[in-house]
Coordinates of C-alpha atoms in Angstrom, one line a residue:
M28 CA 62.0 161.4 320.3
N29 CA 62.5 157.7 319.2
R30 CA 66.0 158.0 317.9
K31 CA 65.7 154.4 316.3
L32 CA 63.4 156.3 314.1
F33 CA 64.6 159.4 313.6
R34 CA 68.0 161.2 313.3
L35 CA 68.6 164.5 312.5
T36 CA 72.6 165.8 311.6
T37 CA 73.5 169.3 311.0
I38 CA 75.5 170.2 308.2
G39 CA 77.6 173.3 307.1
G40 CA 76.0 175.0 304.1
A41 CA 74.2 177.8 305.8
G42 CA 71.9 178.1 302.8
A43 CA 70.6 174.5 303.5
L44 CA 70.2 174.9 307.1
A45 CA 68.1 177.6 306.4
A46 CA 65.9 176.0 304.2
A47 CA 65.8 172.9 306.2
A48 CA 64.6 174.9 309.1
A49 CA 61.7 176.2 307.3
G50 CA 60.9 173.7 305.3
A51 CA 60.1 173.0 301.8
Q52 CA 57.0 175.1 300.5
V53 CA 56.1 173.2 297.5
T54 CA 52.8 174.2 296.1
F55 CA 50.1 172.7 293.5
E56 CA 50.7 175.5 291.4
R57 CA 54.8 175.2 291.3
I58 CA 54.6 171.4 290.4
R59 CA 52.1 172.2 287.9
D60 CA 54.3 174.7 286.5
A61 CA 57.4 172.8 287.0
A62 CA 58.8 173.6 283.5
S63 CA 59.2 177.0 284.7
E64 CA 61.6 176.4 287.3
P65 CA 63.9 173.9 285.9
A66 CA 66.4 174.3 289.0
S67 CA 64.0 172.2 291.1
W68 CA 63.0 168.7 290.4
L69 CA 59.2 168.7 292.2
T70 CA 58.1 165.5 291.3
H71 CA 58.9 161.9 290.6
S72 CA 59.1 162.5 286.4
G73 CA 60.2 166.0 286.7
D74 CA 56.8 167.3 285.7
Y75 CA 52.7 165.9 285.5
G76 CA 53.0 164.9 282.3
A77 CA 55.9 162.1 283.3
Q78 CA 58.5 163.7 280.3
R79 CA 61.5 163.3 282.6
Y80 CA 62.7 166.5 280.7
S81 CA 65.2 169.2 282.0
A82 CA 65.1 172.5 280.4
L83 CA 68.7 173.2 281.9
E84 CA 70.8 173.7 279.2
D85 CA 74.3 174.3 280.4
I86 CA 75.3 170.9 279.6
T87 CA 75.6 170.2 275.9
P88 CA 77.4 167.6 273.4
A89 CA 80.2 170.1 272.8
N90 CA 81.0 170.2 276.6
A91 CA 79.8 167.0 278.2
A92 CA 83.2 165.7 278.1
E93 CA 84.1 168.1 281.1
L94 CA 81.6 166.5 283.5
E95 CA 83.0 165.4 286.4
V96 CA 81.6 164.1 290.2
K97 CA 80.8 167.1 292.2
W98 CA 79.7 165.2 295.3
V99 CA 78.7 161.3 296.0
Y100 CA 76.5 160.0 298.8
Q101 CA 77.2 156.5 300.1
M102 CA 74.0 154.9 301.3
R103 CA 74.2 154.6 305.2
D104 CA 73.6 150.6 305.1
P105 CA 74.8 149.0 301.7
G106 CA 74.1 145.8 303.2
R107 CA 70.2 146.2 303.4
P108 CA 68.3 144.4 300.9
G109 CA 67.0 146.3 297.7
F110 CA 68.0 147.9 294.5
V111 CA 68.7 151.7 294.7
E112 CA 65.8 152.9 292.2
A113 CA 65.0 156.1 293.6
T114 CA 64.8 159.4 291.7
P115 CA 65.5 162.5 294.1
L116 CA 63.7 165.4 294.5
V117 CA 65.1 169.2 295.2
D118 CA 63.6 171.9 296.4
D119 CA 65.4 175.1 297.8
G120 CA 68.6 173.8 298.1
I121 CA 67.5 170.3 299.7
L122 CA 67.6 167.3 297.8
Y123 CA 65.3 164.4 299.3
F124 CA 66.2 160.7 298.4
V125 CA 65.2 157.0 299.6
E126 CA 67.9 154.5 300.7
P127 CA 67.0 151.3 300.0
P128 CA 64.5 149.7 301.3
H129 CA 62.4 152.7 302.3
N130 CA 64.7 155.0 304.5
V131 CA 64.2 158.5 303.5
T132 CA 67.2 161.3 303.7
A133 CA 67.6 164.6 303.1
L134 CA 70.6 165.9 301.6
D135 CA 72.6 169.5 301.0
A136 CA 72.0 169.6 297.4
W137 CA 75.6 171.9 297.2
T138 CA 77.4 169.2 298.9
G139 CA 75.8 166.0 299.4
A140 CA 76.1 166.4 303.4
R141 CA 73.1 164.6 305.5
I142 CA 70.7 167.1 306.9
W143 CA 68.1 164.6 308.3
S144 CA 67.1 160.9 307.9
F145 CA 64.0 159.1 308.8
D146 CA 64.2 155.1 309.3
H147 CA 61.3 152.9 309.3
P148 CA 61.7 149.6 310.5
L149 CA 60.5 146.5 309.1
P150 CA 58.8 143.8 310.8
D151 CA 60.7 140.3 310.5
D152 CA 58.2 138.5 308.3
I153 CA 58.0 141.0 305.7
K154 CA 56.3 140.0 302.4
T155 CA 57.8 140.6 299.0
I156 CA 56.1 138.7 296.6
G157 CA 57.3 139.1 293.0
F158 CA 59.3 142.2 293.5
P159 CA 62.7 143.4 295.2
P160 CA 62.5 145.2 298.3
T161 CA 62.8 148.6 296.8
N162 CA 61.3 152.1 296.8
R163 CA 61.1 154.6 293.8
G164 CA 61.0 157.9 295.7
V165 CA 58.9 160.5 297.6
A166 CA 56.8 163.0 296.7
L167 CA 56.5 166.9 297.8
L168 CA 53.8 169.2 298.6
G169 CA 53.3 172.0 301.1
D170 CA 56.1 171.6 304.0
K171 CA 55.9 167.9 303.8
V172 CA 57.5 164.8 302.4
Y173 CA 55.5 161.7 301.1
F174 CA 56.4 157.9 300.9
G175 CA 55.3 154.7 301.1
T176 CA 56.8 151.4 302.4
L177 CA 56.8 147.9 301.9
D178 CA 54.6 147.1 304.9
A179 CA 52.0 149.3 302.8
K180 CA 52.1 152.4 304.8
L181 CA 52.1 156.0 303.6
F182 CA 54.2 158.7 305.6
A183 CA 53.9 162.2 305.6
L184 CA 56.8 164.0 307.1
D185 CA 58.2 167.2 308.0
A186 CA 60.4 168.5 304.9
G187 CA 62.9 170.7 307.6
S188 CA 63.2 168.1 310.2
G189 CA 62.0 164.7 309.2
A190 CA 59.4 164.0 311.9
V191 CA 56.3 162.6 311.2
R192 CA 53.2 164.3 310.9
W193 CA 51.2 161.6 309.9
S194 CA 50.5 157.7 308.5
A195 CA 47.9 156.0 306.9
Q196 CA 47.7 152.1 306.1
V197 CA 47.3 151.7 302.7
G198 CA 47.2 148.1 302.5
D199 CA 47.7 144.5 304.4
N200 CA 51.3 143.2 303.7
S201 CA 50.2 139.9 304.8
V202 CA 48.0 139.5 301.9
G203 CA 51.0 140.9 299.4
H204 CA 50.7 144.4 299.8
A205 CA 53.4 147.0 299.3
V206 CA 54.0 150.3 298.3
T207 CA 57.2 150.7 296.3
M208 CA 56.1 153.5 293.9
A209 CA 56.7 157.3 294.5
P210 CA 53.1 158.9 295.5
L211 CA 52.0 161.7 293.0
A212 CA 51.1 165.0 294.7
I213 CA 48.5 166.8 293.2
D214 CA 46.3 169.5 294.5
G215 CA 45.4 168.6 298.0
K216 CA 45.8 165.4 297.5
I217 CA 48.4 162.3 297.8
I218 CA 47.9 159.6 295.0
V219 CA 49.3 156.0 295.8
G220 CA 49.3 152.6 293.8
I221 CA 49.8 149.1 295.3
S222 CA 52.3 146.3 294.7
G223 CA 51.3 142.9 295.0
G224 CA 50.3 141.4 291.6
E225 CA 52.0 138.3 291.8
A226 CA 50.2 137.5 295.1
G227 CA 46.8 137.4 293.5
I228 CA 45.6 140.7 295.3
R229 CA 42.9 143.0 293.9
G230 CA 44.4 146.4 292.8
F231 CA 43.7 149.5 293.7
V232 CA 44.5 153.4 293.2
D233 CA 44.3 155.4 296.5
A234 CA 43.9 159.3 297.3
Y235 CA 44.7 160.7 300.8
D236 CA 43.9 164.0 302.0
A237 CA 47.8 165.8 302.0
E238 CA 47.0 167.4 305.6
T239 CA 45.4 164.8 307.6
G240 CA 46.1 161.2 305.8
E241 CA 42.5 160.5 305.8
R242 CA 41.5 158.7 302.6
A243 CA 39.5 160.1 299.7
W244 CA 38.6 157.6 297.4
R245 CA 39.9 154.1 296.4
F246 CA 39.2 153.0 292.7
W247 CA 39.2 149.2 292.6
T248 CA 41.3 148.2 289.3
I249 CA 39.2 144.8 289.1
P250 CA 35.5 145.6 288.8
E251 CA 32.9 143.2 290.4
P252 CA 30.4 141.4 288.8
G253 CA 27.6 143.9 287.8
E254 CA 30.1 146.7 287.3
P255 CA 31.5 148.1 284.2
G256 CA 33.9 145.7 283.1
G257 CA 32.8 143.0 285.2
D258 CA 31.9 140.7 282.6
T259 CA 35.7 140.3 281.3
W260 CA 35.7 137.8 284.3
A261 CA 34.7 134.3 284.5
G262 CA 33.1 133.3 288.1
D263 CA 34.9 134.9 291.0
S264 CA 38.4 134.9 289.3
W265 CA 38.0 138.6 289.8
K266 CA 38.5 138.0 293.4
Q267 CA 42.1 137.2 292.6
G268 CA 42.8 139.4 289.4
S269 CA 45.7 141.5 290.6
G270 CA 46.0 144.7 288.4
A271 CA 48.7 145.9 290.5
T272 CA 49.7 149.9 290.4
W273 CA 53.1 150.0 291.3
L274 CA 54.5 152.8 289.2
T275 CA 53.5 156.6 289.5
G276 CA 51.1 157.8 287.4
S277 CA 50.5 161.2 285.0
Y278 CA 48.4 163.9 285.4
D279 CA 46.9 166.8 283.0
A280 CA 45.8 169.8 285.3
E281 CA 44.0 171.4 282.2
L282 CA 41.9 168.2 281.6
D283 CA 42.3 167.6 285.6
L284 CA 42.5 163.7 284.8
L285 CA 44.6 161.2 286.3
Y286 CA 46.3 158.9 284.3
W287 CA 47.7 155.6 285.9
G288 CA 48.8 152.2 284.4
V289 CA 47.5 148.8 285.7
G290 CA 49.6 145.9 286.3
N291 CA 49.2 142.2 284.9
P292 CA 46.1 140.0 285.9
G293 CA 46.4 137.0 288.0
P294 CA 47.4 134.3 288.1
D295 CA 50.2 135.6 285.6
W296 CA 50.5 132.6 282.8
N297 CA 47.8 130.5 283.1
G298 CA 44.7 132.3 281.8
D299 CA 42.6 129.3 281.6
V300 CA 41.4 130.1 285.3
R301 CA 40.0 133.5 284.2
P302 CA 38.7 133.5 280.5
G303 CA 37.7 137.0 279.1
D304 CA 39.7 140.5 278.6
N305 CA 40.4 140.6 282.3
L306 CA 39.7 144.8 282.7
Y307 CA 41.3 146.8 283.8
T308 CA 44.7 144.9 283.9
C309 CA 47.4 145.9 281.4
S310 CA 45.4 149.1 281.1
V311 CA 45.8 152.6 281.2
I312 CA 42.8 154.6 283.5
A313 CA 42.0 158.1 283.5
L314 CA 40.3 159.0 286.8
D315 CA 38.4 162.0 288.0
P316 CA 41.0 163.1 290.7
D317 CA 38.0 164.9 293.1
T318 CA 36.1 161.3 293.0
G319 CA 38.4 158.5 291.7
E320 CA 35.6 157.8 289.2
L321 CA 36.7 156.1 286.0
V322 CA 36.4 158.5 282.9
W323 CA 37.6 156.1 280.3
H324 CA 40.5 153.3 279.6
F325 CA 42.3 151.7 277.1
Q326 CA 43.7 148.2 277.5
Y327 CA 46.9 147.6 275.5
T328 CA 47.1 143.7 276.1
P329 CA 43.8 141.9 276.6
H330 CA 44.1 138.8 278.7
D331 CA 47.8 138.7 279.2
T332 CA 49.3 135.5 279.9
H333 CA 52.9 136.9 279.8
D334 CA 53.3 139.1 282.5
W335 CA 53.5 142.2 280.4
D336 CA 51.4 144.5 282.4
A337 CA 50.8 148.1 281.7
N338 CA 52.8 150.3 284.5
Q339 CA 55.0 151.9 282.3
M340 CA 54.8 155.7 282.5
Q341 CA 52.2 157.2 280.5
V342 CA 54.1 160.2 279.2
L343 CA 51.8 163.0 278.0
V344 CA 52.9 165.5 275.3
D345 CA 50.8 168.3 273.3
V346 CA 52.0 168.3 269.7
E347 CA 50.4 168.9 266.2
L348 CA 49.3 165.9 264.5
D349 CA 47.4 166.2 261.2
G350 CA 47.5 169.7 261.1
Q351 CA 45.7 169.8 264.3
K352 CA 47.3 170.4 268.1
R353 CA 46.4 167.4 270.0
K354 CA 46.8 166.2 273.8
L355 CA 48.4 163.0 273.5
L356 CA 49.1 160.2 275.8
T357 CA 52.4 158.1 274.5
T358 CA 54.0 154.9 276.3
A359 CA 56.6 152.5 275.5
N360 CA 54.6 149.5 276.6
R361 CA 56.6 146.3 278.0
N362 CA 54.5 144.3 275.4
A363 CA 56.9 145.9 272.8
F364 CA 54.8 148.0 271.0
Y365 CA 54.9 152.2 271.3
Y366 CA 51.4 153.2 271.3
V367 CA 49.7 157.1 271.1
L368 CA 46.2 157.9 272.4
D369 CA 44.2 160.6 272.5
R370 CA 44.2 161.3 276.2
T371 CA 40.9 163.5 276.4
D372 CA 38.7 160.4 275.7
G373 CA 41.3 157.3 275.3
S374 CA 40.9 156.9 271.7
F375 CA 43.6 155.1 269.6
I376 CA 45.6 156.9 267.4
T377 CA 48.5 154.4 266.5
A378 CA 50.7 151.4 267.7
R379 CA 54.3 150.2 266.4
P380 CA 56.8 147.9 267.6
Y381 CA 60.1 149.3 269.2
A382 CA 61.5 145.9 269.9
K383 CA 61.4 142.5 268.6
Q384 CA 57.9 140.9 269.7
T385 CA 56.3 137.4 268.3
W386 CA 53.1 137.4 269.5
A387 CA 51.3 140.1 267.6
D388 CA 50.6 140.8 263.8
G389 CA 49.8 144.7 264.2
M390 CA 46.7 145.9 265.8
S391 CA 42.8 146.4 264.6
P392 CA 41.8 150.0 263.9
D393 CA 40.4 150.3 267.8
G394 CA 44.1 149.4 268.7
R395 CA 43.2 145.7 269.8
P396 CA 46.4 143.6 269.2
K397 CA 45.7 140.9 266.5
V398 CA 47.6 137.7 268.6
L399 CA 49.2 135.5 266.9
P400 CA 48.3 131.6 267.1
N401 CA 50.5 129.4 269.4
T402 CA 51.9 132.5 271.4
E403 CA 50.3 131.4 274.9
P404 CA 52.4 129.7 277.3
T405 CA 52.2 125.8 277.3
E406 CA 53.0 123.2 279.4
D407 CA 55.9 122.3 277.3
G408 CA 56.9 125.9 276.7
N409 CA 56.5 128.5 274.1
L410 CA 59.4 130.8 272.8
V411 CA 57.8 134.3 272.5
Y412 CA 59.6 138.0 272.5
P413 CA 59.5 139.5 274.5
S414 CA 60.5 138.2 278.0
L415 CA 58.4 138.8 281.0
Q416 CA 60.6 141.8 281.8
G417 CA 59.3 143.3 278.6
A418 CA 61.0 145.3 275.7
T419 CA 61.3 147.8 278.6
N420 CA 60.0 147.9 282.4
W421 CA 59.5 150.0 285.5
Y422 CA 62.0 152.7 284.4
S423 CA 61.3 155.7 283.0
P424 CA 61.5 157.2 279.1
S425 CA 62.0 160.3 278.3
Y426 CA 60.6 163.3 276.0
S427 CA 62.2 166.3 274.4
P428 CA 59.9 169.1 273.3
Q429 CA 63.0 170.6 271.3
T430 CA 63.6 167.3 268.9
E431 CA 60.0 166.0 269.6
L432 CA 61.7 162.5 270.1
F433 CA 60.6 159.8 272.6
Y434 CA 63.8 158.4 274.4
V435 CA 63.2 154.6 275.6
A436 CA 65.8 152.2 276.9
A437 CA 64.8 148.9 275.1
R438 CA 65.4 145.3 276.0
E439 CA 65.8 142.8 273.3
M440 CA 65.1 139.3 274.9
G441 CA 62.9 136.5 274.5
A442 CA 61.7 133.8 277.1
I443 CA 60.1 130.1 277.1
Y444 CA 56.9 130.3 278.5
F445 CA 55.5 127.7 280.7
K446 CA 52.1 127.3 282.0
S447 CA 51.1 125.3 285.1
D448 CA 48.1 124.4 287.5
V449 CA 47.3 126.8 290.1
D450 CA 45.4 127.2 293.4
F451 CA 44.6 130.3 294.8
E452 CA 46.5 130.6 298.7
E453 CA 46.1 134.2 300.3
G454 CA 49.6 135.8 300.8
T455 CA 51.4 133.6 298.7
A456 CA 52.4 133.4 294.8
Y457 CA 49.9 133.2 292.6
L458 CA 51.5 132.7 288.9
G459 CA 50.2 129.2 287.4
G460 CA 53.7 128.8 285.3
G461 CA 56.7 130.5 284.5
Q462 CA 59.5 131.4 282.2
R463 CA 62.6 130.0 281.2
G464 CA 65.3 133.0 279.6
L465 CA 67.2 132.0 276.7
D466 CA 71.2 132.3 276.5
G467 CA 72.4 135.4 277.8
D468 CA 74.3 136.1 275.1
E469 CA 71.3 136.2 272.9
A470 CA 70.0 139.2 274.8
W471 CA 71.0 142.6 274.4
G472 CA 69.8 146.5 275.0
A473 CA 69.7 149.9 273.4
I474 CA 68.7 153.5 273.7
R475 CA 66.1 154.0 270.8
A476 CA 65.0 157.5 269.7
L477 CA 61.1 157.3 268.4
D478 CA 59.4 159.8 266.3
V479 CA 56.5 160.9 269.4
R480 CA 53.9 160.9 266.7
T481 CA 54.5 157.4 264.9
G482 CA 57.0 155.6 267.0
E483 CA 59.4 155.3 263.6
K484 CA 62.6 154.7 265.3
R485 CA 65.4 157.9 264.2
W486 CA 68.4 156.3 266.0
E487 CA 69.8 153.6 268.3
F488 CA 72.6 153.5 270.5
R489 CA 73.5 150.0 271.4
L490 CA 74.1 148.3 275.1
P491 CA 75.8 144.9 275.8
R492 CA 72.8 143.9 278.0
P493 CA 69.2 144.7 278.5
P494 CA 69.1 147.8 280.6
Y495 CA 67.2 148.7 284.1
A496 CA 67.9 152.2 284.2
G497 CA 66.0 155.0 282.9
L498 CA 66.6 158.3 280.8
M499 CA 66.3 162.2 280.8
A500 CA 66.8 164.6 277.8
T501 CA 67.7 167.8 278.2
G502 CA 67.4 171.4 277.0
G503 CA 71.1 171.7 276.1
G504 CA 70.3 168.2 273.8
V505 CA 71.7 165.4 275.9
V506 CA 70.2 162.5 277.0
F507 CA 71.7 160.7 280.1
G508 CA 70.8 156.8 281.0
G509 CA 73.0 154.3 282.9
T510 CA 73.7 150.4 282.1
L511 CA 74.1 147.2 284.4
E512 CA 77.8 147.2 284.0
G513 CA 77.7 150.3 286.0
N514 CA 78.1 153.2 283.3
V515 CA 76.4 156.5 283.4
F516 CA 76.5 158.1 279.9
A517 CA 75.6 161.0 277.6
L518 CA 74.1 160.8 274.3
D519 CA 73.6 163.5 271.9
A520 CA 69.5 163.9 271.7
E521 CA 69.6 164.2 268.0
T522 CA 71.7 161.6 266.9
G523 CA 72.6 159.4 269.7
A524 CA 76.2 159.9 269.5
A525 CA 77.8 159.2 272.8
V526 CA 79.5 162.5 274.0
W527 CA 80.2 161.0 277.8
D528 CA 80.9 158.1 279.9
F529 CA 81.8 157.5 283.7
Q530 CA 82.2 154.1 285.3
S531 CA 80.0 154.1 288.9
G532 CA 81.4 151.0 290.1
G533 CA 77.9 149.4 290.3
P534 CA 75.3 148.4 288.4
V535 CA 72.5 151.5 287.6
R536 CA 69.3 150.7 288.2
T537 CA 67.4 154.1 288.4
N538 CA 66.5 157.1 286.6
P539 CA 68.5 160.3 286.1
M540 CA 67.1 163.8 287.0
S541 CA 68.5 167.3 287.1
F542 CA 68.7 170.4 289.2
A543 CA 70.9 173.5 289.5
V544 CA 72.7 175.2 292.6
D545 CA 73.8 178.6 292.2
G546 CA 72.9 178.7 288.8
Q547 CA 74.9 175.6 287.8
Q548 CA 73.4 172.6 286.1
R549 CA 73.6 169.1 288.0
V550 CA 72.7 165.6 287.1
A551 CA 72.1 163.1 289.8
I552 CA 71.8 159.3 289.1
A553 CA 72.9 156.2 291.4
G554 CA 75.3 153.7 290.8
G555 CA 75.8 150.4 292.8
N556 CA 74.9 151.9 296.7
A557 CA 76.1 155.4 296.0
L558 CA 74.2 158.6 294.7
F559 CA 76.4 160.5 292.4
V560 CA 76.0 164.2 291.3
F561 CA 77.8 165.4 288.3
G562 CA 78.3 169.0 286.8
L563 CA 80.9 170.9 284.4
A564 CA 84.1 171.3 285.7
D565 CA 84.8 174.7 287.1

């Protein structure tokens, strides 16, 4: 055993020891039916629909003030680079978590004691072009834990011991590839996207056999000439088209469709070298999970020149609309518009701004934005809202089937966008410009509750700074979130009123999640270099 790569630490909890020895048995059916076992959290967003909703109802607006810290796990090497952005997964009393930049740890969900850790050493010349050295979590399937690495590998670990079962090389870090997202486990396959859009890569979504690690298919997000969408790129610009896929997708098991957001085109801010709509960048793509073939797509921002991308969570909801039960795809896009699509065919239903934007005068009937003049980056600079960080970013929104509200952590911030000449050089930044932020005092944030059908704002809870933490709604009628100032908070899901607050001592840059131990609800979220787990006072 290579002890530099793997360490096993025993703990005192008999239940967790037994679970660790047996290893997790997370079936596809359990993830598909995750709503029926809210004591677990089996996939990155809590369910395949990316709703980040927990049906647990112990914690309510009436008793949230009684929340207290049950345990805290301090990162083993807080000096390592990277923010804590991973969502823990929980099954059978074991919590699986990624410490920055991508070291997997299994913890006793009762006490926070460490069971095992897997450390993956990085080469000295690792490249993280356009993104911090981070990791957003793991996937569970069968008796394995799956995670990606900055040097573009995908690992399968034994859930009971942390031993490597297989590994696969997803991409080439020397050209800018990295895996920073939490993989998505479906029936027999592990789906993974790629980071590196600021390096002029050609993006893709991969599927790997969950048992063997053999690649089953690859979908290129930038089509070649002659392929559908290939005519939206001029000359050879498609070769450096970017279109990274760096956040976890969604899945509809009934339709058997995989939904994935696609990132910005390359270069980011100089669109002169890539005239056209630049498909399938800034789009949601619906893929056949068996073959990887494209079923439909919808492009949110054609010919993006502000680095807004469309990697944000594609949230699947089933609600009545105009008297009919509809399968909808909803998302708060980085471009400041909230969208509603029919997820069976990708047809546009509606879009509405949820934050300040100055680049579009609404949408045409097919959902194409009516771009305002003089909003492109220029050599002298052009002020546009939102900033390149977007009206929201990588962190997750939440949807509550109780309230039928879509909750999003919104950013109110503009930027002056610049354009410059650019030449492509493999393995280096391919940007074609940049941005300059405004006076920080002009930027702020808010938690907003939107009508899931229309995007109409129902309430707002203001934050002092634009946030980088996600949200989670619960069956008890509470919405949890966090701030860069280090606050973890709970809001009344119906009204937005604050009902609880805790100062973690470090910036909160991750998503909350919930699970139960011995029938008691817990809420987990990282602040600074520590993972906090909260529960009601005994």
